[in-house]
Short mmCIF file of C-alpha atoms in Angstrom, two decimals:
data_model
loop_
_atom_site.label_atom_id
_atom_site.label_comp_id
_atom_site.label_asym_id
_atom_site.label_seq_id
_atom_site.Cartn_x
_atom_site.Cartn_y
_atom_site.Cartn_z
CA MET A 1 13.25 -2.86 -0.58
CA PHE A 2 14.24 -5.80 -2.63
CA VAL A 3 12.37 -6.92 -5.97
CA THR A 4 12.46 -10.20 -7.90
CA THR A 5 12.23 -9.27 -11.76
CA ASN A 6 10.63 -11.20 -14.13
CA ASP A 7 13.77 -13.06 -15.19
CA GLY A 8 14.71 -13.98 -11.92
CA LYS A 9 17.08 -11.25 -10.53
CA ILE A 10 16.82 -9.70 -7.31
CA VAL A 11 17.56 -6.30 -7.15
CA ASN A 12 17.55 -3.63 -4.24
CA LEU A 13 15.86 -0.54 -5.39
CA ASP A 14 17.37 1.70 -3.06
CA HIS A 15 20.27 1.37 -5.54
CA ILE A 16 18.38 2.51 -8.66
CA VAL A 17 18.98 6.19 -9.26
CA THR A 18 16.70 6.59 -12.52
CA ALA A 19 14.34 4.45 -14.34
CA GLU A 20 12.99 4.93 -18.03
CA GLU A 21 10.29 2.87 -19.76
CA PRO A 22 11.43 2.38 -23.25
CA ARG A 23 9.66 3.40 -26.12
CA SER A 24 9.31 -0.26 -27.51
CA GLY A 25 10.16 -3.46 -25.76
CA ILE A 26 9.35 -4.23 -22.18
CA GLY A 27 11.29 -3.56 -18.96
CA PHE A 28 12.66 -0.62 -17.78
CA SER A 29 16.18 0.93 -18.40
CA VAL A 30 17.69 2.11 -15.04
CA MET A 31 20.65 3.51 -13.55
CA PHE A 32 22.29 2.04 -10.44
CA ALA A 33 23.89 4.75 -8.16
CA ASP A 34 27.31 3.20 -9.38
CA GLY A 35 26.62 4.41 -12.62
CA ARG A 36 26.11 1.16 -14.34
CA LYS A 37 22.94 0.62 -16.59
CA GLU A 38 20.80 -2.09 -17.39
CA ARG A 39 17.48 -3.12 -18.52
CA LEU A 40 15.43 -4.92 -15.87
CA LEU A 41 11.79 -6.79 -16.33
CA LEU A 42 9.80 -5.02 -13.43
CA PRO A 43 6.06 -4.51 -13.42
CA VAL A 44 5.27 -0.99 -13.28
CA ALA A 45 4.03 -1.30 -9.40
CA ASP A 46 7.28 -2.16 -8.41
CA LEU A 47 9.03 0.70 -10.03
CA ASP A 48 6.38 2.86 -8.00
CA ALA A 49 8.27 2.01 -4.76
CA LEU A 50 11.46 4.19 -5.95
CA CYS A 51 9.06 7.32 -6.15
CA GLY A 52 8.39 9.16 -2.94
CA THR A 53 10.44 10.31 -0.02
CA ILE A 54 11.10 8.13 3.17
CA VAL A 55 10.77 10.03 6.42
CA PRO A 56 10.93 8.25 9.90
CA ALA A 57 7.70 8.18 11.90
CA PRO A 58 7.57 9.75 15.07
CA PRO A 59 7.09 7.18 18.04
CA GLY A 60 3.62 6.11 18.93
CA PHE A 61 2.12 5.76 15.18
CA ALA A 62 0.36 2.51 14.10
CA VAL A 63 -1.56 1.21 11.24
CA PHE A 64 -4.59 -0.99 11.31
CA GLU A 65 -4.88 -2.87 8.11
CA ILE A 66 -8.08 -4.70 6.75
CA CYS A 67 -8.79 -6.34 3.49
CA VAL A 68 -12.75 -5.62 2.24
CA PRO A 69 -13.31 -9.09 0.22
CA PRO A 70 -14.79 -8.79 -3.49
CA VAL A 71 -18.83 -9.52 -3.34
CA ALA A 72 -17.83 -13.09 -4.24
CA GLU A 73 -16.01 -13.55 -1.41
CA ALA A 74 -18.21 -11.90 1.07
CA ALA A 75 -19.14 -14.88 3.00
CA LYS A 76 -15.35 -14.89 4.29
CA GLY A 77 -15.61 -11.75 6.26
CA LEU A 78 -12.99 -8.88 6.36
CA VAL A 79 -9.55 -9.82 6.96
CA CYS A 80 -8.29 -8.01 10.00
CA LEU A 81 -4.20 -7.50 10.82
CA ASP A 82 -3.29 -6.66 14.56
CA PRO A 83 -2.26 -2.86 14.76
CA LYS A 84 1.49 -2.59 13.84
CA PRO A 85 3.72 0.12 14.45
CA ILE A 86 4.58 2.40 12.19
CA ILE A 87 8.47 3.10 11.35
CA ALA A 88 8.34 5.42 8.46
CA PHE A 89 6.03 6.77 6.22
CA ARG A 90 6.56 7.06 1.90
CA VAL A 91 5.51 10.76 1.13
CA PHE A 92 4.38 11.30 -2.80
CA ALA A 93 4.23 14.74 -4.03
CA ALA A 94 1.06 13.51 -5.88
CA THR A 95 -0.98 12.32 -2.82
CA ASP A 96 -2.01 14.04 0.25
CA ARG A 97 -1.85 10.37 2.21
CA PRO A 98 1.41 9.26 2.69
CA VAL A 99 1.96 5.41 3.00
CA PRO A 100 3.28 3.94 6.25
CA ILE A 101 6.05 1.51 6.58
CA THR A 102 5.92 -1.14 9.12
CA ALA A 103 8.78 -3.59 9.56
CA ASP A 104 6.92 -5.79 7.12
CA GLY A 105 7.02 -2.88 4.60
CA PRO A 106 4.90 -0.72 2.94
CA VAL A 107 1.18 -0.95 3.76
CA SER A 108 -0.88 -1.61 0.81
CA SER A 109 -4.37 0.21 -0.29
CA SER A 110 -4.64 -2.33 -3.55
CA ASN A 111 -6.70 -5.36 -4.10
CA GLY A 112 -9.09 -4.41 -1.25
CA TRP A 113 -6.75 -3.52 1.45
CA THR A 114 -7.30 -0.45 3.14
CA PHE A 115 -5.76 1.06 6.44
CA ALA A 116 -6.35 3.32 9.36
CA VAL A 117 -3.24 5.41 10.93
CA ARG A 118 -3.29 6.64 14.51
CA GLY A 119 -0.31 9.12 15.93
CA PRO A 120 0.48 8.87 19.82
CA GLU A 121 -2.44 11.05 20.51
CA GLY A 122 -5.09 11.06 17.88
CA PRO A 123 -7.88 9.05 16.65
CA TRP A 124 -7.50 6.49 13.79
CA VAL A 125 -7.37 8.43 10.89
CA GLY A 126 -9.00 6.32 7.50
CA PRO A 127 -9.33 6.92 4.17
CA ASP A 128 -12.90 8.11 4.90
CA GLY A 129 -12.61 10.10 7.97
CA ASP A 130 -11.51 9.76 11.53
CA TYR A 131 -12.44 6.78 14.26
CA THR A 132 -12.39 6.88 17.95
CA HIS A 133 -11.00 3.31 18.13
CA ALA A 134 -9.83 0.76 15.58
CA ARG A 135 -13.30 -1.45 16.12
CA ASP A 136 -14.86 1.76 14.76
CA PHE A 137 -12.76 1.41 11.61
CA LYS A 138 -13.53 -1.95 11.22
CA ALA A 139 -17.30 -1.48 12.01
CA ALA A 140 -17.28 1.22 8.85
CA CYS A 141 -15.52 -1.76 6.61
CA GLU A 142 -17.99 -4.17 7.34
CA ARG A 143 -21.15 -1.66 6.48
CA GLU A 144 -19.22 -0.97 3.52
CA LEU A 145 -18.96 -4.95 2.51
CA ALA A 146 -22.59 -4.99 3.65
CA ASP A 147 -23.74 -2.21 1.19
CA THR A 148 -21.94 -3.45 -1.28
CA VAL A 149 -23.27 -7.15 -1.20
CA ALA A 150 -26.64 -5.40 -1.00
CA ARG A 151 -26.03 -2.94 -4.35
CA ALA A 152 -24.88 -6.31 -6.21
CA ALA A 153 -27.92 -8.18 -4.95
CA ARG A 154 -30.32 -5.46 -6.41
CA LYS A 155 -28.22 -4.97 -9.52
CA ALA A 156 -28.82 -8.99 -9.93
CA ALA A 157 -32.61 -8.78 -9.73
#
């Protein structure tokens, strides 16, 4: 995976062996696979991509991504992407939910994005339960958005 640093360098994260946050200053001190050390100006979120183990996904796995907008943008509704095949999973030791990776890259679960994964034989597994169909997961996200809007209206009153 490539990232662009704050100072314009393009870096292949697969070539970084270690990364340390310095006690003072900004950026990270990294060591590359060839032994070279360098300070990179990278956001912490980009270095999170270095963590975890990537394992190939068995055939037949797919992901359905939905963006639930904030209350101020609720009138726009959900953004739903077509289900995509999963090619791999990034497995983190600290979490029980691996991150699916598609041909477009890792799936996001930030900034309102959520997702459900379906194996070759099973239901769609979302962050809050299992769903028989992708449309059931979408309906649950629509209910979540409606509940959030209703709570915001009550709070404002």
